[in-house]
PDB file of C-alpha atoms and ligand atoms in Angstrom:
ATOM      1  CA  MET Y 806      -3.272 -13.579  21.945  1.00  0.00           C
ATOM      2  CA  ASN Y 807      -3.831 -17.209  22.945  1.00  0.00           C
ATOM      3  CA  VAL Y 808      -6.855 -17.255  20.690  1.00  0.00           C
ATOM      4  CA  LEU Y 809      -4.770 -16.014  17.772  1.00  0.00           C
ATOM      5  CA  ALA Y 810      -2.037 -18.513  18.526  1.00  0.00           C
ATOM      6  CA  PHE Y 811      -4.672 -21.246  18.354  1.00  0.00           C
ATOM      7  CA  PHE Y 812      -5.476 -20.277  14.766  1.00  0.00           C
ATOM      8  CA  PHE Y 813      -1.985 -19.484  13.648  1.00  0.00           C
ATOM      9  CA  ILE Y 814      -0.676 -22.920  14.502  1.00  0.00           C
ATOM     10  CA  ASP Y 815      -3.362 -24.261  12.172  1.00  0.00           C
ATOM     11  CA  PRO Y 816      -1.357 -25.799   9.294  1.00  0.00           C
ATOM     12  CA  MET Y 817      -4.098 -24.683   6.884  1.00  0.00           C
ATOM     13  CA  TYR Y 818      -3.203 -21.076   7.718  1.00  0.00           C
ATOM     14  CA  PHE Y 819       0.338 -21.640   6.459  1.00  0.00           C
ATOM     15  CA  ILE Y 820      -0.859 -23.578   3.419  1.00  0.00           C
ATOM     16  CA  ILE Y 821      -3.361 -20.888   2.358  1.00  0.00           C
ATOM     17  CA  VAL Y 822      -1.685 -17.647   3.494  1.00  0.00           C
ATOM     18  CA  GLY Y 823       1.985 -18.708   3.855  1.00  0.00           C
ATOM     19  CA  PRO Y 824       3.022 -18.290   0.191  1.00  0.00           C
ATOM     20  CA  ALA Y 825       1.499 -14.775   0.116  1.00  0.00           C
ATOM     21  CA  ILE Y 826       3.435 -13.835   3.266  1.00  0.00           C
ATOM     22  CA  LEU Y 827       6.656 -15.097   1.681  1.00  0.00           C
ATOM     23  CA  LEU Y 828       5.863 -13.041  -1.444  1.00  0.00           C
ATOM     24  CA  ALA Y 829       5.298  -9.946   0.732  1.00  0.00           C
ATOM     25  CA  MET Y 830       8.627 -10.483   2.507  1.00  0.00           C
ATOM     26  CA  TRP Y 831      10.376 -10.906  -0.831  1.00  0.00           C
ATOM     27  CA  ALA Y 832       8.756  -7.690  -2.150  1.00  0.00           C
ATOM     28  CA  GLN Y 833       9.891  -5.801   0.987  1.00  0.00           C
ATOM     29  CA  TRP Y 834      13.430  -7.019   0.440  1.00  0.00           C
ATOM     30  CA  MET Y 835      13.241  -6.064  -3.266  1.00  0.00           C
ATOM     31  CA  VAL Y 836      12.059  -2.518  -2.535  1.00  0.00           C
ATOM     32  CA  LYS Y 837      14.764  -1.997   0.081  1.00  0.00           C
ATOM     33  CA  SER Y 838      17.525  -3.186  -2.213  1.00  0.00           C
ATOM     34  CA  ALA Y 839      16.204  -1.269  -5.264  1.00  0.00           C
ATOM     35  CA  TYR Y 840      15.906   1.878  -3.112  1.00  0.00           C
ATOM     36  CA  ALA Y 841      19.448   1.428  -1.769  1.00  0.00           C
ATOM     37  CA  ARG Y 842      20.855   0.921  -5.277  1.00  0.00           C
ATOM     38  CA  GLY Y 843      18.974   3.941  -6.674  1.00  0.00           C
ATOM     39  CA  SER Y 844      20.137   6.051  -3.711  1.00  0.00           C
ATOM     40  CA  LYS Y 845      23.749   5.617  -4.793  1.00  0.00           C
ATOM     41  CA  VAL Y 846      23.119   7.163  -8.219  1.00  0.00           C
ATOM     42  CA  GLN Y 847      22.858  10.967  -8.287  1.00  0.00           C
ATOM     43  CA  ALA Y 848      20.556  12.395 -10.961  1.00  0.00           C
ATOM     44  CA  ARG Y 849      22.398  14.424 -13.589  1.00  0.00           C
ATOM     45  CA  SER Y 850      19.750  17.169 -13.370  1.00  0.00           C
ATOM     46  CA  GLY Y 851      21.009  17.886  -9.828  1.00  0.00           C
ATOM     47  CA  LEU Y 852      17.483  18.537  -8.516  1.00  0.00           C
ATOM     48  CA  SER Y 853      16.389  17.446  -5.033  1.00  0.00           C
ATOM     49  CA  GLY Y 854      13.196  15.487  -4.402  1.00  0.00           C
ATOM     50  CA  ALA Y 855      11.438  18.609  -3.100  1.00  0.00           C
ATOM     51  CA  GLU Y 856      12.573  20.683  -6.116  1.00  0.00           C
ATOM     52  CA  THR Y 857      11.417  17.910  -8.448  1.00  0.00           C
ATOM     53  CA  ALA Y 858       8.005  17.791  -6.767  1.00  0.00           C
ATOM     54  CA  GLN Y 859       7.622  21.589  -6.952  1.00  0.00           C
ATOM     55  CA  ARG Y 860       8.625  21.695 -10.604  1.00  0.00           C
ATOM     56  CA  ILE Y 861       6.079  19.000 -11.555  1.00  0.00           C
ATOM     57  CA  LEU Y 862       3.324  20.780  -9.589  1.00  0.00           C
ATOM     58  CA  ASN Y 863       4.163  23.997 -11.458  1.00  0.00           C
ATOM     59  CA  VAL Y 864       4.096  22.252 -14.852  1.00  0.00           C
ATOM     60  CA  TYR Y 865       0.658  20.809 -14.087  1.00  0.00           C
ATOM     61  CA  GLY Y 866      -0.636  24.113 -12.727  1.00  0.00           C
ATOM     62  CA  VAL Y 867      -1.344  22.632  -9.288  1.00  0.00           C
ATOM     63  CA  ALA Y 868      -0.820  25.690  -7.089  1.00  0.00           C
ATOM     64  CA  ASP Y 869      -2.634  24.682  -3.891  1.00  0.00           C
ATOM     65  CA  VAL Y 870      -0.489  21.712  -2.827  1.00  0.00           C
ATOM     66  CA  GLY Y 871       2.259  22.248  -0.254  1.00  0.00           C
ATOM     67  CA  ILE Y 872       5.462  20.246   0.216  1.00  0.00           C
ATOM     68  CA  GLU Y 873       6.970  19.583   3.619  1.00  0.00           C
ATOM     69  CA  PRO Y 874       9.540  17.188   5.070  1.00  0.00           C
ATOM     70  CA  VAL Y 875       8.357  14.381   7.360  1.00  0.00           C
ATOM     71  CA  LYS Y 876      10.645  12.658   9.821  1.00  0.00           C
ATOM     72  CA  SER Y 877       9.870   8.979   9.228  1.00  0.00           C
ATOM     73  CA  PHE Y 878      12.036   6.931   6.866  1.00  0.00           C
ATOM     74  CA  LEU Y 879      10.036   5.922   3.751  1.00  0.00           C
ATOM     75  CA  GLY Y 880       7.025   7.708   5.264  1.00  0.00           C
ATOM     76  CA  ASP Y 881       6.462   9.603   2.020  1.00  0.00           C
ATOM     77  CA  HIS Y 882       2.815  10.257   1.201  1.00  0.00           C
ATOM     78  CA  TYR Y 883       0.318  12.687  -0.245  1.00  0.00           C
ATOM     79  CA  ASP Y 884      -2.309  13.907   2.212  1.00  0.00           C
ATOM     80  CA  PRO Y 885      -5.435  14.777   0.157  1.00  0.00           C
ATOM     81  CA  LYS Y 886      -7.238  16.332   3.155  1.00  0.00           C
ATOM     82  CA  ASN Y 887      -4.603  19.007   3.748  1.00  0.00           C
ATOM     83  CA  LYS Y 888      -3.330  19.012   0.140  1.00  0.00           C
ATOM     84  CA  MET Y 889       0.171  18.363   1.396  1.00  0.00           C
ATOM     85  CA  LEU Y 890       3.028  16.294   0.000  1.00  0.00           C
ATOM     86  CA  ARG Y 891       5.097  14.905   2.863  1.00  0.00           C
ATOM     87  CA  LEU Y 892       8.545  13.653   1.893  1.00  0.00           C
ATOM     88  CA  SER Y 893      11.008  11.810   4.139  1.00  0.00           C
ATOM     89  CA  PRO Y 894      14.376  13.578   4.701  1.00  0.00           C
ATOM     90  CA  ASP Y 895      16.251  11.368   2.186  1.00  0.00           C
ATOM     91  CA  VAL Y 896      13.653  12.096  -0.481  1.00  0.00           C
ATOM     92  CA  TYR Y 897      13.050  15.783   0.380  1.00  0.00           C
ATOM     93  CA  ASN Y 898      16.734  16.748   0.365  1.00  0.00           C
ATOM     94  CA  GLY Y 899      18.146  13.843  -1.652  1.00  0.00           C
ATOM     95  CA  ARG Y 900      19.297  14.203  -5.247  1.00  0.00           C
ATOM     96  CA  SER Y 901      19.460  10.492  -6.036  1.00  0.00           C
ATOM     97  CA  LEU Y 902      17.312   8.638  -8.555  1.00  0.00           C
ATOM     98  CA  SER Y 903      15.464   6.944  -5.657  1.00  0.00           C
ATOM     99  CA  ALA Y 904      14.636  10.344  -4.135  1.00  0.00           C
ATOM    100  CA  LEU Y 905      13.409  11.776  -7.448  1.00  0.00           C
ATOM    101  CA  GLY Y 906      11.373   8.671  -8.302  1.00  0.00           C
ATOM    102  CA  ILE Y 907       9.579   8.597  -4.962  1.00  0.00           C
ATOM    103  CA  ALA Y 908       8.987  12.370  -4.946  1.00  0.00           C
ATOM    104  CA  ALA Y 909       7.517  12.149  -8.464  1.00  0.00           C
ATOM    105  CA  HIS Y 910       5.329   9.186  -7.462  1.00  0.00           C
ATOM    106  CA  GLU Y 911       3.845  11.160  -4.560  1.00  0.00           C
ATOM    107  CA  VAL Y 912       3.258  14.162  -6.843  1.00  0.00           C
ATOM    108  CA  GLY Y 913       1.488  11.668  -9.112  1.00  0.00           C
ATOM    109  CA  HIS Y 914      -1.099  11.226  -6.316  1.00  0.00           C
ATOM    110  CA  ALA Y 915      -1.473  15.022  -5.980  1.00  0.00           C
ATOM    111  CA  ILE Y 916      -2.121  15.284  -9.743  1.00  0.00           C
ATOM    112  CA  GLN Y 917      -4.609  12.392  -9.557  1.00  0.00           C
ATOM    113  CA  HIS Y 918      -6.384  14.350  -6.823  1.00  0.00           C
ATOM    114  CA  ALA Y 919      -6.306  17.651  -8.754  1.00  0.00           C
ATOM    115  CA  HIS Y 920      -7.694  15.880 -11.862  1.00  0.00           C
ATOM    116  CA  SER Y 921     -10.342  13.949  -9.869  1.00  0.00           C
ATOM    117  CA  TYR Y 922      -8.952  10.590 -11.002  1.00  0.00           C
ATOM    118  CA  GLY Y 923     -11.812   8.108 -10.399  1.00  0.00           C
ATOM    119  CA  PRO Y 924     -10.023   5.210  -8.626  1.00  0.00           C
ATOM    120  CA  LEU Y 925      -8.398   7.683  -6.175  1.00  0.00           C
ATOM    121  CA  ALA Y 926     -11.807   9.112  -5.228  1.00  0.00           C
ATOM    122  CA  ILE Y 927     -13.159   5.569  -4.705  1.00  0.00           C
ATOM    123  CA  ARG Y 928     -10.084   4.610  -2.674  1.00  0.00           C
ATOM    124  CA  ASN Y 929     -10.347   7.679  -0.433  1.00  0.00           C
ATOM    125  CA  GLY Y 930     -14.063   6.989   0.038  1.00  0.00           C
ATOM    126  CA  LEU Y 931     -13.252   3.429   1.159  1.00  0.00           C
ATOM    127  CA  VAL Y 932     -10.633   4.482   3.755  1.00  0.00           C
ATOM    128  CA  PRO Y 933     -13.007   4.921   6.756  1.00  0.00           C
ATOM    129  CA  MET Y 934     -14.864   1.637   6.121  1.00  0.00           C
ATOM    130  CA  ALA Y 935     -11.674  -0.294   5.409  1.00  0.00           C
ATOM    131  CA  SER Y 936     -10.017   0.961   8.597  1.00  0.00           C
ATOM    132  CA  VAL Y 937     -13.062   0.002  10.713  1.00  0.00           C
ATOM    133  CA  GLY Y 938     -13.047  -3.342   8.893  1.00  0.00           C
ATOM    134  CA  SER Y 939      -9.393  -3.996   9.617  1.00  0.00           C
ATOM    135  CA  GLN Y 940      -9.817  -3.061  13.300  1.00  0.00           C
ATOM    136  CA  LEU Y 941     -13.022  -5.011  14.025  1.00  0.00           C
ATOM    137  CA  SER Y 942     -13.062  -7.957  11.601  1.00  0.00           C
ATOM    138  CA  MET Y 943     -10.661 -10.073  13.689  1.00  0.00           C
ATOM    139  CA  ALA Y 944     -12.679  -9.467  16.880  1.00  0.00           C
ATOM    140  CA  PHE Y 945     -15.911 -10.507  15.129  1.00  0.00           C
ATOM    141  CA  ILE Y 946     -14.388 -13.567  13.456  1.00  0.00           C
ATOM    142  CA  PHE Y 947     -12.486 -14.938  16.447  1.00  0.00           C
ATOM    143  CA  GLY Y 948     -15.041 -13.745  19.020  1.00  0.00           C
ATOM    144  CA  GLY Y 949     -17.851 -15.311  17.015  1.00  0.00           C
ATOM    145  CA  PHE Y 950     -15.862 -18.472  16.532  1.00  0.00           C
ATOM    146  CA  ILE Y 951     -15.128 -18.866  20.262  1.00  0.00           C
ATOM    147  CA  LEU Y 952     -18.738 -18.060  21.143  1.00  0.00           C
ATOM    148  CA  SER Y 953     -20.012 -20.782  18.808  1.00  0.00           C
ATOM    149  CA  MET Y 954     -17.554 -23.289  20.299  1.00  0.00           C
ATOM    150  CA  PHE Y 955     -18.959 -22.708  23.787  1.00  0.00           C
ATOM    151  CA  THR Y 956     -22.653 -22.199  22.973  1.00  0.00           C
ATOM    152  CA  GLY Y 957     -22.857 -24.344  19.851  1.00  0.00           C
ATOM    153  CA  GLY Y 958     -25.380 -21.836  18.541  1.00  0.00           C
ATOM    154  CA  SER Y 959     -25.475 -20.172  15.168  1.00  0.00           C
ATOM    155  CA  PHE Y 960     -25.281 -16.642  16.652  1.00  0.00           C
ATOM    156  CA  GLY Y 961     -21.501 -16.909  17.046  1.00  0.00           C
ATOM    157  CA  MET Y 962     -21.135 -18.063  13.463  1.00  0.00           C
ATOM    158  CA  SER Y 963     -23.291 -15.163  12.274  1.00  0.00           C
ATOM    159  CA  LEU Y 964     -20.906 -12.780  14.057  1.00  0.00           C
ATOM    160  CA  ALA Y 965     -17.994 -14.482  12.309  1.00  0.00           C
ATOM    161  CA  VAL Y 966     -19.698 -14.037   8.914  1.00  0.00           C
ATOM    162  CA  VAL Y 967     -20.204 -10.323   9.697  1.00  0.00           C
ATOM    163  CA  GLY Y 968     -16.481 -10.169  10.503  1.00  0.00           C
ATOM    164  CA  LEU Y 969     -15.698 -11.824   7.169  1.00  0.00           C
ATOM    165  CA  GLY Y 970     -17.792  -9.156   5.418  1.00  0.00           C
ATOM    166  CA  MET Y 971     -15.805  -6.460   7.239  1.00  0.00           C
ATOM    167  CA  PHE Y 972     -12.549  -8.037   6.115  1.00  0.00           C
ATOM    168  CA  ALA Y 973     -13.880  -8.084   2.527  1.00  0.00           C
ATOM    169  CA  LEU Y 974     -13.892  -4.254   2.712  1.00  0.00           C
ATOM    170  CA  VAL Y 975     -10.172  -4.364   3.462  1.00  0.00           C
ATOM    171  CA  VAL Y 976      -9.653  -6.563   0.392  1.00  0.00           C
ATOM    172  CA  LEU Y 977     -11.764  -4.191  -1.717  1.00  0.00           C
ATOM    173  CA  PHE Y 978      -9.659  -1.248  -0.550  1.00  0.00           C
ATOM    174  CA  GLN Y 979      -6.445  -3.080  -1.494  1.00  0.00           C
ATOM    175  CA  LEU Y 980      -7.840  -3.930  -4.947  1.00  0.00           C
ATOM    176  CA  VAL Y 981      -8.902  -0.333  -5.686  1.00  0.00           C
ATOM    177  CA  ASN Y 982      -5.531   0.868  -4.384  1.00  0.00           C
ATOM    178  CA  LEU Y 983      -3.631  -1.063  -7.084  1.00  0.00           C
ATOM    179  CA  PRO Y 984      -4.643   1.044 -10.142  1.00  0.00           C
ATOM    180  CA  VAL Y 985      -4.097   4.188  -8.019  1.00  0.00           C
ATOM    181  CA  GLU Y 986      -0.508   3.161  -7.221  1.00  0.00           C
ATOM    182  CA  PHE Y 987       0.347   1.903 -10.728  1.00  0.00           C
ATOM    183  CA  ASN Y 988      -1.073   5.063 -12.278  1.00  0.00           C
ATOM    184  CA  ALA Y 989       0.908   7.347  -9.914  1.00  0.00           C
ATOM    185  CA  SER Y 990       4.126   5.553 -10.842  1.00  0.00           C
ATOM    186  CA  SER Y 991       3.534   5.571 -14.597  1.00  0.00           C
ATOM    187  CA  ARG Y 992       2.653   9.293 -14.442  1.00  0.00           C
ATOM    188  CA  ALA Y 993       5.803   9.922 -12.410  1.00  0.00           C
ATOM    189  CA  ARG Y 994       8.105   8.144 -14.848  1.00  0.00           C
ATOM    190  CA  SER Y 995       6.753   9.821 -17.980  1.00  0.00           C
ATOM    191  CA  ILE Y 996       6.760  13.299 -16.378  1.00  0.00           C
ATOM    192  CA  LEU Y 997      10.359  12.885 -15.152  1.00  0.00           C
ATOM    193  CA  VAL Y 998      11.576  12.069 -18.670  1.00  0.00           C
ATOM    194  CA  GLU Y 999       9.311  14.610 -20.416  1.00  0.00           C
ATOM    195  CA  GLN Y1000      10.571  17.395 -18.173  1.00  0.00           C
ATOM    196  CA  GLY Y1001      14.186  16.333 -18.592  1.00  0.00           C
ATOM    197  CA  ILE Y1002      14.516  15.739 -14.834  1.00  0.00           C
ATOM    198  CA  VAL Y1003      15.888  12.262 -15.513  1.00  0.00           C
ATOM    199  CA  THR Y1004      17.396  10.872 -18.700  1.00  0.00           C
ATOM    200  CA  PRO Y1005      15.849   7.790 -20.355  1.00  0.00           C
ATOM    201  CA  GLN Y1006      18.818   5.752 -19.030  1.00  0.00           C
ATOM    202  CA  GLU Y1007      18.264   7.074 -15.486  1.00  0.00           C
ATOM    203  CA  ASN Y1008      14.574   6.278 -15.887  1.00  0.00           C
ATOM    204  CA  VAL Y1009      15.443   2.559 -16.016  1.00  0.00           C
ATOM    205  CA  ILE Y1010      16.773   2.767 -12.431  1.00  0.00           C
ATOM    206  CA  VAL Y1011      13.793   4.905 -11.327  1.00  0.00           C
ATOM    207  CA  GLY Y1012      11.553   2.230 -12.821  1.00  0.00           C
ATOM    208  CA  LYS Y1013      13.210  -0.500 -10.767  1.00  0.00           C
ATOM    209  CA  VAL Y1014      12.568   1.425  -7.535  1.00  0.00           C
ATOM    210  CA  LEU Y1015       8.935   2.216  -8.386  1.00  0.00           C
ATOM    211  CA  ASN Y1016       8.179  -1.280  -9.736  1.00  0.00           C
ATOM    212  CA  ALA Y1017       9.554  -2.833  -6.555  1.00  0.00           C
ATOM    213  CA  ALA Y1018       7.360  -0.480  -4.511  1.00  0.00           C
ATOM    214  CA  ALA Y1019       4.355  -1.500  -6.634  1.00  0.00           C
ATOM    215  CA  MET Y1020       5.162  -5.172  -5.936  1.00  0.00           C
ATOM    216  CA  THR Y1021       4.693  -4.554  -2.199  1.00  0.00           C
ATOM    217  CA  TYR Y1022       1.116  -3.373  -2.925  1.00  0.00           C
ATOM    218  CA  VAL Y1023       0.471  -6.430  -5.099  1.00  0.00           C
ATOM    219  CA  ALA Y1024       1.809  -8.704  -2.348  1.00  0.00           C
ATOM    220  CA  ALA Y1025      -0.309  -6.932   0.303  1.00  0.00           C
ATOM    221  CA  THR Y1026      -3.405  -7.406  -1.868  1.00  0.00           C
ATOM    222  CA  ILE Y1027      -2.697 -11.110  -2.426  1.00  0.00           C
ATOM    223  CA  THR Y1028      -2.067 -11.553   1.327  1.00  0.00           C
ATOM    224  CA  ALA Y1029      -5.414  -9.892   2.122  1.00  0.00           C
ATOM    225  CA  ILE Y1030      -7.264 -12.073  -0.427  1.00  0.00           C
ATOM    226  CA  MET Y1031      -5.678 -15.295   0.871  1.00  0.00           C
ATOM    227  CA  THR Y1032      -6.375 -14.271   4.493  1.00  0.00           C
ATOM    228  CA  MET Y1033     -10.025 -13.711   3.556  1.00  0.00           C
ATOM    229  CA  LEU Y1034     -10.141 -17.163   1.926  1.00  0.00           C
ATOM    230  CA  TYR Y1035      -8.640 -18.679   5.075  1.00  0.00           C
ATOM    231  CA  TYR Y1036     -11.283 -16.998   7.246  1.00  0.00           C
ATOM    232  CA  ALA Y1037     -13.999 -18.238   4.871  1.00  0.00           C
ATOM    233  CA  TYR Y1038     -12.515 -21.726   5.101  1.00  0.00           C
ATOM    234  CA  ILE Y1039     -12.546 -21.817   8.923  1.00  0.00           C
ATOM    235  CA  ILE Y1040     -16.053 -20.299   9.096  1.00  0.00           C
ATOM    236  CA  PHE Y1041     -17.815 -22.313   6.413  1.00  0.00           C
ATOM    237  CA  GLY Y1042     -15.629 -25.396   6.702  1.00  0.00           C
ATOM    238  CA  ARG Y1043     -16.697 -25.726  10.352  1.00  0.00           C
ATOM    239  CA  ARG Y1044     -20.350 -25.108   9.630  1.00  0.00           C
ATOM    240  CA  ASN Y1045     -20.692 -28.128   7.362  1.00  0.00           C
TER     241      ASN Y1045
HETATM  242 ZN1   ZN H2201       1.591   5.801  -3.844  1.00  0.00          ZN
END
């Protein structure tokens, strides 16, 4: 932790990554407030999130995907391994526009999976490498950096460069994730209106919830890119 503190009091960290962190915080606030506003409006169709999800799966002929409630708040996700849609209690049982929008977005991922949507396959393929990258990149970068400070040799810096490469996989994952998320939301919105589950006026509120959620992915991607640039700056800036 002391090692991290050493880097995080570096003013260059705040100059390079700070604005992205502020953007991410703003996006988090936006999604919470859009979700809260959409939660207050009940859909005229009267369907719950789970009923909405089931109806869309039926329309698209996707018969092998299950739907189950999951305890965590905003923990909604589609699990491609077990072909399971997991919806948080407010979304599973809720009949608000927020509940329907999020349920439809998650079904969007199930339809992407059923239709072998390219970016989703690439994203899922990147998951193992990106998770190793996110767990080990910091250890390589900071470990290598400290090693080079004490030994003065280039071996430590080589470790740091390997760590930077690992972090690049995290950035790649975030970049591939963006079209996957935008596509799931645009599918969701058009299906909801097509199927008469929400009216075009209600769709405006659904759009605000899903666009705010998409902003959090954009902010996370920008944060990852700027963090990678900061690492590159401390590694290569020191070398010269
Ligand atoms: Zn999603």
